[in-house]
Coordinates of C-alpha atoms and ligand atoms in Angstrom, one line a residue:
M1 CA 0.0 0.0 0.0
A2 CA 2.6 2.4 1.1
F3 CA 4.4 1.7 -2.1
N4 CA 1.4 2.8 -4.3
C5 CA 1.0 6.0 -2.4
L6 CA 4.6 7.0 -3.1
D7 CA 4.1 6.3 -6.8
I8 CA 1.2 8.7 -7.1
R9 CA 3.1 11.4 -5.3
C10 CA 6.0 11.0 -7.7
L11 CA 3.6 11.2 -10.7
C12 CA 2.1 14.5 -9.3
I13 CA 5.5 16.0 -8.8
F14 CA 6.5 15.0 -12.3
L15 CA 3.3 16.6 -13.8
I16 CA 3.8 19.9 -11.9
Y17 CA 7.4 20.0 -13.0
T18 CA 6.7 19.5 -16.7
A19 CA 3.9 22.0 -16.7
F20 CA 6.1 24.6 -15.0
G21 CA 9.0 23.9 -17.4
Y22 CA 6.8 24.3 -20.4
A23 CA 5.5 27.7 -19.2
L24 CA 9.1 28.9 -18.7
S25 CA 10.2 28.0 -22.1
S26 CA 7.2 29.3 -24.1
D27 CA 5.9 32.3 -22.2
T28 CA 8.8 33.8 -20.4
E29 CA 11.7 32.9 -22.6
I30 CA 14.6 35.2 -21.8
K31 CA 16.2 36.9 -24.7
V32 CA 19.0 39.4 -25.0
N33 CA 19.9 41.6 -28.0
P34 CA 23.2 41.5 -29.8
P35 CA 25.6 44.4 -29.3
R36 CA 25.0 47.5 -31.4
N37 CA 27.2 49.3 -33.9
F38 CA 29.8 46.6 -34.0
Q39 CA 32.7 47.8 -36.2
I40 CA 36.3 47.3 -37.0
V41 CA 38.2 50.5 -36.9
D42 CA 41.6 51.1 -38.6
P43 CA 43.5 53.8 -36.8
G44 CA 46.3 53.7 -39.4
Y45 CA 48.7 51.5 -37.4
L46 CA 49.3 49.2 -40.4
G47 CA 47.5 46.2 -38.9
Y48 CA 46.7 47.0 -35.3
L49 CA 42.9 47.3 -35.4
Y50 CA 40.2 48.2 -32.9
L51 CA 37.0 46.1 -32.6
Q52 CA 34.4 48.1 -30.9
W53 CA 30.7 48.0 -30.1
Q54 CA 27.9 49.4 -27.9
P55 CA 25.7 47.7 -25.4
P56 CA 22.6 45.9 -26.7
L57 CA 19.2 47.6 -26.5
S58 CA 16.7 46.9 -23.7
L59 CA 19.2 45.9 -21.1
D60 CA 16.8 47.4 -18.4
D61 CA 15.4 43.9 -17.6
F62 CA 18.9 42.8 -16.6
K63 CA 20.0 45.7 -14.4
E64 CA 21.4 43.4 -11.7
C65 CA 23.2 41.2 -14.2
T66 CA 26.7 41.1 -15.6
I67 CA 26.7 41.4 -19.3
E68 CA 29.6 39.8 -21.2
Y69 CA 30.5 39.6 -24.8
E70 CA 31.9 36.8 -26.8
L71 CA 34.0 38.1 -29.6
K72 CA 35.4 35.9 -32.4
Y73 CA 37.7 37.1 -35.2
R74 CA 40.1 35.9 -37.8
N75 CA 41.8 36.7 -41.1
I76 CA 39.4 35.7 -43.8
D77 CA 41.3 32.6 -45.1
S78 CA 42.4 31.2 -41.7
E79 CA 40.6 28.3 -40.3
K80 CA 40.7 29.2 -36.6
W81 CA 38.7 31.9 -34.9
K82 CA 40.3 33.7 -31.9
T83 CA 37.7 33.8 -29.1
I84 CA 37.7 36.5 -26.4
I85 CA 35.2 36.9 -23.6
T86 CA 35.1 40.4 -22.2
K87 CA 32.9 42.9 -20.3
N88 CA 34.5 45.8 -22.2
L89 CA 33.2 47.5 -25.2
H90 CA 36.4 47.3 -27.3
Y91 CA 39.2 44.9 -28.1
K92 CA 42.5 45.5 -30.0
D93 CA 44.7 43.2 -31.8
G94 CA 47.1 42.9 -34.7
F95 CA 45.9 41.6 -38.1
D96 CA 47.5 40.8 -41.4
L97 CA 46.2 43.5 -43.7
N98 CA 47.2 41.6 -46.8
K99 CA 44.0 39.8 -46.2
G100 CA 40.5 40.7 -45.2
I101 CA 39.3 40.4 -41.6
E102 CA 36.0 39.2 -40.3
A103 CA 34.7 39.4 -36.8
K104 CA 31.4 38.6 -34.9
I105 CA 30.2 39.2 -31.5
H106 CA 27.2 38.3 -29.3
T107 CA 25.9 39.1 -25.9
L108 CA 26.1 36.6 -23.1
L109 CA 23.8 36.7 -20.1
S110 CA 25.0 34.5 -17.3
G111 CA 22.9 31.7 -15.8
Q112 CA 22.1 33.6 -12.6
C113 CA 20.2 36.2 -14.6
A114 CA 18.5 33.7 -16.9
N115 CA 17.0 31.1 -14.6
G116 CA 20.0 28.8 -14.7
S117 CA 21.2 28.5 -18.3
E118 CA 23.3 31.0 -20.1
V119 CA 21.5 33.0 -22.8
Q120 CA 23.3 34.2 -25.9
S121 CA 22.1 36.8 -28.4
S122 CA 22.3 36.4 -32.1
W123 CA 25.6 37.5 -33.7
S124 CA 26.6 41.0 -35.0
E125 CA 29.1 40.8 -37.7
A126 CA 31.7 43.1 -39.2
T127 CA 34.4 42.8 -41.9
Y128 CA 37.3 44.9 -42.9
W129 CA 39.3 44.9 -46.1
I130 CA 41.8 47.4 -47.5
S131 CA 40.6 47.6 -51.0
P132 CA 43.7 46.4 -52.9
Q133 CA 45.3 48.8 -55.4
G134 CA 47.4 47.5 -58.3
N135 CA 47.9 43.9 -59.2
L136 CA 49.9 41.3 -57.3
E137 CA 52.9 41.6 -59.6
T138 CA 53.6 45.1 -58.4
K139 CA 54.1 44.1 -54.8
I140 CA 57.7 44.1 -53.4
Q141 CA 59.4 40.6 -53.3
D142 CA 61.7 38.9 -50.9
M143 CA 61.3 41.2 -47.9
D144 CA 64.1 40.4 -45.4
C145 CA 64.5 42.1 -42.1
I146 CA 67.5 41.5 -39.8
Y147 CA 68.0 43.1 -36.4
Y148 CA 71.8 43.2 -36.2
N149 CA 73.2 42.7 -32.8
W150 CA 69.8 43.6 -31.3
Q151 CA 70.6 47.2 -32.2
Y152 CA 70.2 48.0 -35.9
L153 CA 67.2 47.0 -37.9
L154 CA 67.7 46.7 -41.6
C155 CA 65.0 45.6 -44.1
S156 CA 65.5 45.0 -47.7
W157 CA 63.4 43.9 -50.7
K158 CA 63.3 43.6 -54.4
P159 CA 60.9 45.6 -56.6
G160 CA 57.9 43.9 -57.9
R161 CA 58.3 42.1 -61.3
G162 CA 55.6 44.0 -63.1
V163 CA 56.6 47.6 -62.4
H164 CA 58.1 50.3 -64.6
F165 CA 61.3 52.1 -63.8
D166 CA 59.4 55.1 -62.5
A167 CA 57.9 53.0 -59.6
N168 CA 59.2 53.7 -56.2
Y169 CA 58.5 52.1 -52.8
N170 CA 58.1 53.6 -49.4
L171 CA 58.3 51.9 -46.0
F172 CA 56.1 52.8 -43.1
Y173 CA 56.3 51.3 -39.6
W174 CA 54.5 51.4 -36.3
Y175 CA 54.6 49.7 -32.9
E176 CA 52.8 50.3 -29.7
G177 CA 54.2 53.5 -28.2
L178 CA 54.4 55.5 -31.4
D179 CA 51.7 58.2 -32.0
H180 CA 51.4 57.4 -35.6
A181 CA 53.0 55.4 -38.4
L182 CA 56.4 56.7 -39.4
Q183 CA 58.1 56.6 -42.7
C184 CA 61.7 55.3 -43.1
V185 CA 64.1 58.2 -43.1
N186 CA 67.2 56.3 -44.3
Y187 CA 66.4 54.3 -47.5
I188 CA 68.9 52.0 -49.2
K189 CA 68.7 52.8 -52.9
A190 CA 69.7 51.1 -56.1
N191 CA 69.3 53.0 -59.4
G192 CA 67.3 55.6 -57.6
Q193 CA 64.8 53.1 -56.3
N194 CA 64.3 52.4 -52.7
I195 CA 65.2 48.7 -52.0
G196 CA 65.6 48.8 -48.2
C197 CA 65.5 50.8 -45.1
R198 CA 68.1 51.4 -42.3
F199 CA 66.1 52.2 -39.2
L200 CA 67.1 54.7 -36.6
Y201 CA 67.4 53.6 -33.0
L202 CA 64.1 52.0 -32.0
E203 CA 63.0 52.5 -28.4
S204 CA 61.2 49.7 -26.6
S205 CA 60.2 47.9 -29.7
D206 CA 61.1 44.4 -28.6
Y207 CA 58.6 41.8 -27.5
T208 CA 55.7 43.6 -29.2
N209 CA 54.4 43.5 -32.7
F210 CA 56.3 45.6 -35.2
Y211 CA 54.1 46.5 -38.1
I212 CA 55.5 47.4 -41.5
C213 CA 53.8 48.5 -44.7
V214 CA 55.7 48.8 -48.0
N215 CA 53.6 50.6 -50.6
G216 CA 54.6 52.7 -53.5
S217 CA 53.7 54.9 -56.4
S218 CA 54.2 55.0 -60.1
E219 CA 53.0 57.2 -62.9
S220 CA 51.9 54.3 -65.0
K221 CA 50.0 52.1 -62.6
P222 CA 49.1 51.7 -59.0
I223 CA 51.3 49.6 -56.7
R224 CA 50.0 46.9 -54.4
A225 CA 51.0 47.5 -50.7
S226 CA 52.5 44.7 -48.6
Y227 CA 52.1 44.3 -44.9
F228 CA 54.3 42.5 -42.4
I229 CA 54.2 41.9 -38.6
F230 CA 57.5 41.0 -36.9
Q231 CA 58.7 40.7 -33.4
L232 CA 62.2 42.2 -33.4
Q233 CA 63.7 39.8 -30.9
N234 CA 63.1 37.0 -33.3
L235 CA 65.1 38.7 -36.1
V236 CA 68.3 39.2 -34.1
K237 CA 71.6 38.3 -35.8
P238 CA 74.6 38.6 -33.4
L239 CA 77.9 40.0 -34.4
P240 CA 80.9 37.7 -34.6
P241 CA 83.3 37.5 -31.6
D242 CA 85.3 40.7 -31.3
Y243 CA 88.7 39.0 -31.8
L244 CA 89.9 35.5 -32.2
S245 CA 93.4 34.4 -31.2
L246 CA 95.1 31.1 -32.0
T247 CA 98.1 29.8 -30.2
M248 CA 100.0 26.6 -30.6
T249 CA 101.1 25.2 -27.3
N250 CA 102.9 22.2 -28.7
S251 CA 102.9 20.3 -32.0
C252 CA 99.5 18.8 -31.5
E253 CA 97.6 21.3 -29.5
I254 CA 96.0 24.5 -30.6
N255 CA 94.2 27.0 -28.3
L256 CA 91.5 29.2 -29.6
K257 CA 90.3 32.2 -27.7
W258 CA 87.8 34.8 -28.5
S259 CA 86.0 37.6 -26.8
L260 CA 82.3 38.4 -26.5
P261 CA 80.7 40.2 -29.3
R262 CA 80.2 43.9 -28.3
G263 CA 76.7 45.2 -27.8
P264 CA 73.6 44.7 -25.6
I265 CA 73.2 40.9 -25.9
P266 CA 73.9 39.2 -22.6
A267 CA 76.8 36.8 -22.6
K268 CA 74.6 33.9 -21.5
C269 CA 72.6 34.1 -24.7
F270 CA 75.5 33.2 -27.0
I271 CA 76.7 29.8 -28.1
Y272 CA 79.6 29.7 -30.5
Q273 CA 80.2 27.6 -33.5
I274 CA 83.8 26.8 -34.7
E275 CA 84.7 25.6 -38.1
F276 CA 88.2 24.6 -39.0
T277 CA 90.2 22.9 -41.7
E278 CA 93.6 21.2 -41.7
D279 CA 93.9 20.6 -45.4
D280 CA 92.0 23.5 -46.9
T281 CA 89.4 21.2 -48.4
T282 CA 87.3 19.7 -45.7
W283 CA 85.8 21.8 -43.0
V284 CA 84.9 20.4 -39.6
V285 CA 82.3 22.0 -37.4
Ligands
NAG1 C1 12.9 32.9 -13.4 O1 12.2 32.0 -12.6 C2 11.4 32.5 -11.6 C3 10.8 31.4 -10.8 O2 11.8 30.5 -10.4 C4 10.4 33.5 -12.1 O3 9.7 34.0 -11.0 C5 11.1 34.5 -12.9 O4 10.1 35.4 -13.5 C6 12.0 34.0 -14.0 N1 12.7 35.0 -14.6 C7 12.5 35.4 -15.8 C8 13.4 36.6 -16.3 O5 11.8 34.9 -16.6
NAG2 C1 51.5 54.3 -48.0 O1 51.1 54.0 -46.7 C2 51.1 55.1 -45.8 C3 50.9 54.6 -44.4 O2 49.7 53.9 -44.3 C4 50.1 56.1 -46.3 O3 50.1 57.3 -45.4 C5 50.4 56.5 -47.7 O4 49.4 57.4 -48.2 C6 50.5 55.3 -48.6 N1 50.9 55.7 -49.9 C7 50.4 55.3 -51.0 C8 51.0 55.7 -52.3 O5 49.4 54.5 -51.0

């Protein structure tokens, strides 16, 4: 008998629960709007872009709640989205401007404010693309940047294949801390054309993105710009040791000594490679 009674009670609870659950999902479904005015802003920093938005409409219902945003972005042909969750109304990151950029964002309402389960708005989307000028053939080729001895940055390139002799290239650069993009002041030239840049002393430019744009102009046709992002500490090429001395202590022992390369690189960062030959034909490392 007691067993039957329990059964009925369970059934009742079950019925009440389903009726209540149904009412929640159909009549009082909680919705939140997507962020407004989502846009990708280019401040002219050669790849460092601002993603910004405004809070969604009708937030009054959720005054006590924390609103968060889930932001996803990528260069258009890359497979992976980067995902950021933030309470802010902007986000900044570096992008490869040789390609387009797409981004999307939605509002998140935490479970506490939405009867247990997190609520997401629909997506707001934005794209950004520097409309390309000139054809691909006019882009510079073989860009090569070396940060000699962690002190002097030098970049060089070859002119595009499809350009006329009147074409010339200009290099602009920016990194966090500069007010605006700067142009190279010390070009390396060949036949009057700029084919490289020697940079002046670059203050606090390591361990941060270093953005470069090489564009150009020509009377005959537009030149396609190229964009690069480097981290200077990854381009360092040390100097050779300052001096090398070789002494023979006896007929079968040679001593080599060398000194640290001059400059700012700490001694502990260096390893050395010695190559020698005894018969002028085979070198041993
Ligand atoms: C959440 O559920 C409670 C009952 O548990 C209800 O009173 C309230 O209206 C619901 N909130 C919203 C926003 O629907
Ligand atoms: C090259 O890029 C710089 C920096 O973005 C810009 O100020 C300049 O107008 C561009 N020049 C050409 C010819 O597009």
